[in-house]
């Protein structure tokens, strides 16, 4: 087809990861974002978030194959534009205002152009949204030949570049056959350049949108399932949910991956997408007790941690409680919807003194929590004379802690299973670990 000139609107986690990946494969890429502070950082070669490998790829591409700008007009020459702005879930449903304003900006830049151009929506949106955004865009841009497609992404934080380069699948849902063809052609070209051959699935736009929800809600369901089995194991003599879930997961129909009990799923996607699909089902009067239960299970997982602390400490008020880990999972500085943040707030509400440690995410945590907790960059100082320690993120740093420094009788609540409870108990430390029965 055409010589590709790529645009990316929204230089957050998804957008910037795509922009640098495409630029380093040799495409000319223009990235547009309205946040000038973010643009300034990107121009200096500093990504606004932590992601393995991204610093180097950004430094190698910025100012060369990758240009960033705050002006939609700069997208005039681009013929394939990915939209990767947020579509948050609010009480009223999905908030499309960022998508609409990005598309309005692009429609102005492209207004009246006669040659074929394509818009690909990377943002997670409810079924039907891509098609209705297309109608609006066609009207505003007054373009006779514009393509439009849903092109959801499945990348994980902490592995974004790797997941773009080597995805489990590429899902393409054009609003018409030509859109799907052009977008598949582009991705085939990219994957040829990087030398991999992932499955490319061409479906209806609505199906592509639904695939993203089906995937994320299924993942959320696995976590809630693991946490349910963990809770039952905790009350069953000599049971460890890690062994039980591994034993179940060896059945290839189940699988051992993504079945680890913990403090509940967090992050910018699973909680938001689960809520959005419930909202969508409500709007269409579809009963979805399964998905509601996934969410409810996630909520009570946090209550469980608080109940353990109340029970073991004989009350939370006035206690010094150290939370190890603020990020919603290891390998990222992202604290969005992190269970840790919820836990910290609830413990403060109940009168505890809370200390928070994280190797990467303390600055982001401070933005959400302000001065209500103490921030510790050093693990030893975070642990010194604490009454209880709760492990909320599976950072490898927490595997090698010298627990013998804790005062005897200290409670360790290990919600990521990074400790060896037997050796801790030998040191006189009380341990409560997710999924591990205390009954003999
Ligand atoms: C998730 C999906 O995994 C990606 O495929 C998807 O593209 C992305 O959302 C998105 O929609 O953008 P991510 O939010 O980076 O990716 O995080 P996950 O690695 O999926 O973890 C989500 C949460 O579940 C974390 O809090 C994690 O700790 C928890 N989790 C995960 C468990 O408690 N146990 C597990 O076995 C796995």
Coordinates of C-alpha atoms and ligand atoms in Angstrom, one line a residue:
X1 CA 0.0 0.0 0.0
X2 CA 1.2 3.5 0.9
X3 CA 4.4 4.7 2.4
X4 CA 3.5 4.7 6.1
X5 CA 3.7 7.9 8.1
X6 CA 2.6 7.2 11.6
X7 CA 0.9 9.3 14.2
X8 CA 0.2 8.5 17.8
X9 CA -2.1 10.6 19.9
X10 CA -1.7 10.2 23.7
X11 CA 1.8 9.6 24.9
X12 CA 0.9 7.7 28.1
X13 CA 2.0 4.2 28.7
X14 CA 0.4 2.6 25.7
X15 CA 1.0 5.5 23.3
X16 CA 4.6 6.2 24.0
X17 CA 5.5 2.5 24.1
X18 CA 4.0 2.1 20.6
X19 CA 5.5 5.4 19.4
X20 CA 9.1 4.3 20.3
X21 CA 8.6 0.7 19.1
X22 CA 7.4 1.9 15.7
X23 CA 10.0 4.6 15.4
X24 CA 12.8 2.1 16.2
X25 CA 11.4 -0.2 13.5
X26 CA 12.2 2.6 11.0
X27 CA 8.8 4.3 10.6
X28 CA 8.5 8.1 10.8
X29 CA 6.4 8.7 13.9
X30 CA 4.8 11.9 15.2
X31 CA 3.6 11.7 18.8
X32 CA 1.0 14.2 20.0
X33 CA 0.0 14.9 23.5
X34 CA -1.5 18.0 25.1
X35 CA 0.5 17.7 28.3
X36 CA 3.5 20.0 27.7
X37 CA 5.4 18.9 30.8
X38 CA 5.2 15.3 29.5
X39 CA 6.3 16.4 26.1
X40 CA 9.3 18.3 27.6
X41 CA 10.4 15.2 29.4
X42 CA 10.0 13.0 26.4
X43 CA 12.0 15.4 24.3
X44 CA 14.8 15.3 26.8
X45 CA 14.8 11.5 26.4
X46 CA 13.1 10.9 29.7
X47 CA 9.9 8.7 29.6
X48 CA 7.3 10.0 32.1
X49 CA 7.0 6.4 33.6
X50 CA 9.2 3.5 34.3
X51 CA 9.2 0.7 31.8
X52 CA 12.1 -1.7 31.2
X53 CA 14.1 -0.8 28.0
X54 CA 12.1 2.3 27.1
X55 CA 14.7 4.9 28.1
X56 CA 17.2 3.5 25.6
X57 CA 14.7 3.2 22.7
X58 CA 13.5 6.7 23.4
X59 CA 17.0 8.1 23.4
X60 CA 17.7 6.4 20.1
X61 CA 14.6 7.6 18.3
X62 CA 13.7 11.0 19.7
X63 CA 14.5 13.8 17.4
X64 CA 15.3 11.3 14.6
X65 CA 12.5 8.9 13.6
X66 CA 10.3 10.1 16.5
X67 CA 9.1 13.7 16.8
X68 CA 6.7 14.9 19.5
X69 CA 4.4 17.8 19.5
X70 CA 1.4 19.4 21.2
X71 CA -0.2 20.4 17.9
X72 CA -2.6 18.3 16.0
X73 CA -1.7 20.2 12.8
X74 CA 1.6 18.3 12.9
X75 CA -0.3 15.1 12.1
X76 CA -1.3 16.5 8.7
X77 CA 1.2 14.3 6.9
X78 CA 0.5 11.2 8.9
X79 CA -1.6 8.6 7.1
X80 CA -2.1 6.1 9.9
X81 CA -2.9 7.4 13.4
X82 CA -3.2 5.4 16.6
X83 CA -5.3 6.9 19.4
X84 CA -4.1 5.9 22.8
X85 CA -5.7 8.3 25.2
X86 CA -7.6 7.3 28.4
X87 CA -11.2 6.3 28.5
X88 CA -11.8 6.1 32.2
X89 CA -14.8 4.4 33.8
X90 CA -16.9 6.8 35.9
X91 CA -20.1 6.2 37.9
X92 CA -22.0 7.2 34.8
X93 CA -20.2 4.8 32.5
X94 CA -17.3 5.4 30.1
X95 CA -15.9 8.9 29.8
X96 CA -15.1 9.5 26.2
X97 CA -14.1 13.2 26.4
X98 CA -10.4 12.6 25.9
X99 CA -11.1 10.4 22.8
X100 CA -13.5 12.9 21.4
X101 CA -11.1 15.8 21.8
X102 CA -8.2 13.9 20.3
X103 CA -10.4 12.9 17.3
X104 CA -11.7 16.4 16.9
X105 CA -8.1 17.7 16.8
X106 CA -7.2 15.1 14.2
X107 CA -10.3 15.8 12.1
X108 CA -9.3 19.5 12.0
X109 CA -5.8 18.6 10.8
X110 CA -7.1 16.3 8.1
X111 CA -10.2 18.2 7.1
X112 CA -11.2 17.8 3.5
X113 CA -8.2 15.6 2.5
X114 CA -8.9 13.3 -0.4
X115 CA -6.3 10.6 0.0
X116 CA -6.9 7.5 2.1
X117 CA -6.0 7.8 5.8
X118 CA -6.7 5.5 8.7
X119 CA -7.5 6.0 12.4
X120 CA -6.9 3.1 14.8
X121 CA -8.4 3.2 18.3
X122 CA -6.0 1.6 20.9
X123 CA -8.0 2.9 23.9
X124 CA -10.2 0.3 25.5
X125 CA -13.8 1.2 24.6
X126 CA -17.2 -0.4 25.0
X127 CA -18.7 -2.3 22.0
X128 CA -20.2 0.1 19.5
X129 CA -18.0 3.1 20.5
X130 CA -15.5 2.8 17.6
X131 CA -18.3 2.8 15.0
X132 CA -20.0 5.8 16.6
X133 CA -16.7 7.7 16.9
X134 CA -16.1 6.9 13.2
X135 CA -19.4 8.5 12.2
X136 CA -18.6 11.6 14.1
X137 CA -15.1 11.7 12.7
X138 CA -16.3 11.3 9.1
X139 CA -18.7 14.2 9.6
X140 CA -16.2 16.5 11.3
X141 CA -13.3 15.7 8.9
X142 CA -15.4 15.8 5.8
X143 CA -13.1 13.2 4.3
X144 CA -14.5 11.0 1.5
X145 CA -12.1 8.2 2.2
X146 CA -11.2 7.7 5.8
X147 CA -10.7 4.3 7.4
X148 CA -11.3 3.5 11.1
X149 CA -10.7 0.5 13.2
X150 CA -10.6 -0.8 16.7
X151 CA -7.1 -2.2 17.5
X152 CA -7.0 -3.2 21.2
X153 CA -3.7 -3.9 22.8
X154 CA -2.9 -6.5 25.4
X155 CA 0.4 -5.3 26.7
X156 CA 1.3 -5.7 30.3
X157 CA 3.0 -3.0 32.3
X158 CA 6.6 -3.9 33.0
X159 CA 6.7 -5.8 29.7
X160 CA 5.3 -3.3 27.3
X161 CA 8.0 -3.2 24.7
X162 CA 8.3 -7.0 24.7
X163 CA 4.5 -7.4 24.4
X164 CA 4.4 -5.0 21.4
X165 CA 7.3 -6.8 19.7
X166 CA 6.0 -10.3 20.3
X167 CA 2.3 -10.2 21.0
X168 CA 0.1 -13.2 21.7
X169 CA -2.2 -11.9 18.9
X170 CA -3.0 -8.7 17.0
X171 CA -6.7 -8.0 16.9
X172 CA -8.1 -5.8 14.1
X173 CA -11.7 -4.7 13.9
X174 CA -12.2 -2.3 11.0
X175 CA -15.5 -0.5 10.5
X176 CA -15.3 -1.8 6.9
X177 CA -13.2 -4.3 5.0
X178 CA -10.8 -1.7 3.6
X179 CA -10.0 -0.4 7.1
X180 CA -9.2 -3.9 8.3
X181 CA -7.1 -4.6 5.3
X182 CA -5.1 -1.5 5.6
X183 CA -4.4 -1.9 9.3
X184 CA -3.5 -5.6 8.9
X185 CA -1.2 -4.6 6.1
X186 CA 0.5 -2.1 8.4
X187 CA 1.0 -4.6 11.2
X188 CA 2.2 -7.3 8.8
X189 CA 4.8 -4.8 7.6
X190 CA 5.9 -4.0 11.1
X191 CA 6.2 -7.6 12.2
X192 CA 8.1 -8.5 9.1
X193 CA 10.6 -5.7 10.0
X194 CA 11.0 -7.0 13.6
X195 CA 11.1 -10.7 12.4
X196 CA 8.1 -12.2 14.2
X197 CA 4.9 -13.7 12.9
X198 CA 2.1 -13.3 15.4
X199 CA -1.5 -14.4 14.7
X200 CA -3.4 -11.5 13.1
X201 CA -7.1 -11.8 13.8
X202 CA -9.5 -9.7 11.7
X203 CA -13.0 -9.3 13.2
X204 CA -15.8 -6.8 13.4
X205 CA -15.1 -3.6 15.2
X206 CA -17.6 -4.6 18.0
X207 CA -15.9 -8.0 18.3
X208 CA -12.5 -6.4 18.6
X209 CA -13.8 -4.1 21.4
X210 CA -15.4 -7.1 23.1
X211 CA -12.2 -9.2 22.9
X212 CA -10.4 -6.7 25.0
X213 CA -13.1 -6.8 27.7
X214 CA -13.4 -10.6 27.6
X215 CA -9.6 -10.9 28.0
X216 CA -9.3 -8.5 30.9
X217 CA -12.4 -9.6 32.8
X218 CA -11.2 -13.2 32.4
X219 CA -7.9 -12.3 33.9
X220 CA -9.6 -10.5 36.8
X221 CA -11.7 -13.6 37.2
X222 CA -8.6 -15.8 37.5
X223 CA -7.2 -13.6 40.2
X224 CA -10.5 -13.6 42.1
X225 CA -10.7 -17.3 41.7
X226 CA -7.2 -17.8 43.1
X227 CA -8.1 -15.5 46.0
X228 CA -11.3 -17.5 46.7
X229 CA -9.4 -20.8 46.7
X230 CA -6.7 -19.2 48.9
X231 CA -9.4 -18.1 51.4
X232 CA -10.8 -21.6 51.6
X233 CA -7.3 -23.1 52.0
X234 CA -6.6 -20.8 54.9
X235 CA -9.3 -22.4 56.9
X236 CA -8.4 -26.0 55.8
X237 CA -5.8 -27.9 57.9
X238 CA -2.4 -28.3 56.3
X239 CA -3.4 -26.6 53.0
X240 CA -1.3 -24.2 51.0
X241 CA -3.1 -22.6 48.1
X242 CA 0.1 -22.3 46.1
X243 CA 0.3 -26.1 46.0
X244 CA -3.4 -26.5 45.3
X245 CA -3.5 -23.9 42.5
X246 CA -0.4 -25.3 40.9
X247 CA -1.9 -28.8 41.1
X248 CA -5.1 -27.6 39.5
X249 CA -3.3 -25.5 36.9
X250 CA -1.2 -28.4 35.6
X251 CA -4.4 -29.3 33.7
X252 CA -3.8 -27.7 30.4
X253 CA -7.4 -26.5 30.3
X254 CA -6.7 -24.5 33.4
X255 CA -3.0 -23.5 33.1
X256 CA -0.6 -22.5 36.0
X257 CA 0.0 -18.9 34.9
X258 CA -1.9 -16.0 36.3
X259 CA -3.3 -17.9 39.2
X260 CA -1.4 -16.4 42.1
X261 CA -3.3 -15.3 45.2
X262 CA -2.6 -11.9 46.4
X263 CA -4.1 -8.7 47.8
X264 CA -6.5 -8.4 44.8
X265 CA -6.0 -7.1 41.3
X266 CA -5.2 -3.5 40.8
X267 CA -3.7 -1.3 38.0
X268 CA -5.2 0.9 35.4
X269 CA -7.0 -1.8 33.5
X270 CA -8.5 -4.7 35.3
X271 CA -10.6 -2.8 37.8
X272 CA -11.7 -0.2 35.2
X273 CA -12.6 -2.7 32.6
X274 CA -14.5 -5.0 34.9
X275 CA -16.6 -2.0 36.1
X276 CA -17.2 -0.9 32.6
X277 CA -18.5 -4.3 31.4
X278 CA -20.8 -4.4 34.4
X279 CA -22.1 -1.0 33.5
X280 CA -22.5 -2.0 29.8
X281 CA -24.5 -5.1 30.9
X282 CA -26.7 -3.0 33.2
X283 CA -27.4 -0.6 30.4
X284 CA -28.6 -3.6 28.3
X285 CA -30.4 -5.3 31.3
X286 CA -28.1 -8.3 31.0
X287 CA -27.6 -10.2 34.3
X288 CA -23.9 -10.7 35.0
X289 CA -23.6 -12.2 38.5
X290 CA -20.3 -13.8 37.6
X291 CA -18.6 -10.5 36.8
X292 CA -20.2 -8.8 39.9
X293 CA -18.7 -11.6 42.0
X294 CA -15.3 -11.1 40.5
X295 CA -15.4 -7.5 41.7
X296 CA -16.9 -8.3 45.1
X297 CA -14.2 -10.9 45.7
X298 CA -11.6 -8.3 44.9
X299 CA -13.1 -5.9 47.4
X300 CA -13.4 -8.4 50.3
X301 CA -9.8 -9.5 49.8
X302 CA -8.7 -6.1 51.2
X303 CA -11.2 -6.4 54.0
X304 CA -9.6 -9.7 54.9
X305 CA -6.1 -8.1 55.3
X306 CA -7.6 -5.5 57.6
X307 CA -9.5 -8.2 59.6
X308 CA -6.2 -10.1 60.1
X309 CA -4.5 -7.0 61.4
X310 CA -7.4 -6.2 63.7
X311 CA -7.4 -9.8 65.0
X312 CA -3.6 -10.3 65.4
X313 CA -2.9 -6.9 66.8
X314 CA -5.9 -6.7 69.0
X315 CA -7.0 -3.5 67.3
X316 CA -5.3 -1.2 64.8
X317 CA -5.6 2.2 66.5
X318 CA -2.2 3.5 67.5
X319 CA -0.2 0.6 65.9
X320 CA 2.8 1.2 63.7
X321 CA 2.1 -0.7 60.4
X322 CA 4.6 -0.9 57.6
X323 CA 3.3 -1.5 54.1
X324 CA 5.9 -3.0 51.8
X325 CA 5.1 -2.1 48.2
X326 CA 3.0 0.7 46.8
X327 CA 3.0 -0.3 43.1
X328 CA 0.0 -2.4 42.0
X329 CA 2.5 -5.1 40.9
X330 CA 6.3 -5.5 40.9
X331 CA 8.3 -4.0 38.0
X332 CA 6.3 -0.8 37.7
X333 CA 6.0 2.6 39.5
X334 CA 2.3 2.7 38.7
X335 CA 0.1 3.0 41.8
X336 CA -3.3 3.4 40.0
X337 CA -5.9 1.3 41.8
X338 CA -3.1 -0.3 43.8
X339 CA -4.6 -2.2 46.7
X340 CA -1.7 -0.8 48.8
X341 CA -3.1 2.7 48.4
X342 CA -6.6 1.6 49.6
X343 CA -5.0 -0.3 52.5
X344 CA -3.0 2.7 53.6
X345 CA -6.0 4.9 53.6
X346 CA -8.1 2.5 55.5
X347 CA -5.5 1.9 58.1
X348 CA -5.1 5.6 58.6
X349 CA -8.8 5.9 59.0
X350 CA -8.7 3.3 61.7
X351 CA -6.0 5.3 63.6
X352 CA -2.8 3.4 62.6
X353 CA 0.6 5.1 62.0
X354 CA 1.5 3.9 58.5
X355 CA 4.9 3.6 56.9
X356 CA 5.2 2.9 53.2
X357 CA 8.2 1.5 51.3
X358 CA 8.6 0.9 47.6
X359 CA 11.7 0.8 45.5
X360 CA 10.1 2.7 42.6
X361 CA 6.7 4.0 43.3
X362 CA 7.0 6.3 46.3
X363 CA 6.7 9.6 44.4
X364 CA 3.6 8.4 42.7
X365 CA 2.2 7.1 46.0
X366 CA 2.9 10.5 47.6
X367 CA 0.8 12.2 44.9
X368 CA -2.2 10.2 46.0
X369 CA -1.7 9.9 49.7
X370 CA 0.0 13.2 50.5
X371 CA 1.4 13.4 54.1
X372 CA -0.9 10.9 55.8
X373 CA 1.8 8.2 55.7
X374 CA 5.5 8.1 56.3
X375 CA 7.6 7.3 53.2
X376 CA 10.7 5.2 53.5
X377 CA 13.3 4.6 50.8
X378 CA 15.2 2.3 53.1
X379 CA 13.6 -1.0 54.1
X380 CA 15.4 -1.3 57.4
X381 CA 14.1 2.1 58.5
X382 CA 10.6 1.2 57.3
X383 CA 10.7 -1.9 59.5
X384 CA 12.3 -0.5 62.6
X385 CA 10.1 -1.2 65.7
X386 CA 6.9 -1.8 63.6
X387 CA 4.1 -3.7 65.1
X388 CA 3.1 -5.3 61.8
X389 CA 4.5 -5.5 58.3
X390 CA 2.2 -6.1 55.3
X391 CA 3.7 -7.2 52.0
X392 CA 1.6 -5.9 49.2
X393 CA 3.9 -6.0 46.1
X394 CA 6.0 -8.9 45.1
X395 CA 9.3 -6.9 44.7
X396 CA 12.3 -9.2 44.8
X397 CA 13.8 -6.8 47.4
X398 CA 11.4 -8.3 49.9
X399 CA 12.7 -11.8 49.4
X400 CA 16.1 -11.1 51.0
X401 CA 15.0 -9.1 54.0
X402 CA 16.9 -9.8 57.3
X403 CA 13.7 -10.5 59.3
X404 CA 15.8 -11.3 62.4
X405 CA 16.1 -7.5 62.9
X406 CA 12.3 -7.3 63.7
X407 CA 11.4 -7.2 67.3
X408 CA 10.2 -10.6 68.5
X409 CA 6.4 -11.1 68.1
X410 CA 6.1 -8.8 65.2
X411 CA 3.4 -9.7 62.8
X412 CA 4.2 -10.2 59.1
X413 CA 1.2 -10.4 56.8
X414 CA 2.6 -11.8 53.6
X415 CA 0.0 -11.2 50.8
X416 CA 2.4 -11.9 48.0
X417 CA 4.0 -15.1 49.3
X418 CA 7.6 -13.8 49.1
X419 CA 8.7 -15.0 52.5
X420 CA 9.4 -18.4 54.0
X421 CA 6.9 -18.6 56.8
X422 CA 8.7 -21.5 58.6
X423 CA 12.0 -19.7 58.9
X424 CA 10.3 -16.5 60.0
X425 CA 8.3 -18.4 62.7
X426 CA 11.6 -19.8 64.0
X427 CA 12.8 -16.3 64.6
X428 CA 9.8 -15.6 66.7
X429 CA 7.9 -13.7 64.1
X430 CA 4.2 -14.3 63.7
X431 CA 3.2 -14.9 60.1
X432 CA -0.1 -14.8 58.2
X433 CA 0.3 -15.6 54.5
X434 CA -2.4 -15.5 51.9
X435 CA -3.6 -19.0 51.1
X436 CA -1.7 -20.7 53.8
X437 CA -3.5 -22.6 56.5
X438 CA -2.5 -22.0 60.1
X439 CA -4.4 -25.1 61.2
X440 CA -2.6 -28.3 61.9
Ligands
LIG1 C1 -3.4 -6.1 32.2 C2 -3.4 -7.3 31.3 O1 -2.6 -8.4 31.8 C3 -2.9 -6.9 29.9 O2 -3.0 -8.0 29.0 C4 -3.7 -5.8 29.4 O3 -3.2 -5.3 28.1 C5 -3.6 -4.6 30.3 O4 -4.1 -5.0 31.6 C6 -4.4 -3.5 29.8 O5 -5.6 -3.6 29.7 O6 -3.8 -2.5 29.4 P1 -1.5 -5.0 33.7 O7 -2.6 -4.0 34.2 O8 -0.2 -4.5 33.3 O9 -2.0 -5.8 32.4 O10 -1.3 -6.0 34.9 P2 -1.4 -7.5 35.2 O11 0.0 -8.1 35.1 O12 -2.4 -8.2 34.4 O13 -1.8 -7.6 36.7 C7 -3.1 -7.0 37.1 C8 -3.3 -7.2 38.6 O14 -3.6 -8.6 38.9 C9 -2.0 -6.8 39.5 O15 -2.5 -6.1 40.6 C10 -1.4 -8.2 39.8 O16 -0.7 -8.1 41.0 C11 -2.7 -9.0 39.9 N1 -2.4 -10.4 39.7 C12 -2.0 -10.9 38.5 C13 -2.5 -11.4 40.8 O17 -2.9 -11.0 41.9 N2 -2.3 -12.7 40.6 C14 -1.9 -13.2 39.3 O18 -1.7 -14.4 39.2 C15 -1.8 -12.2 38.3

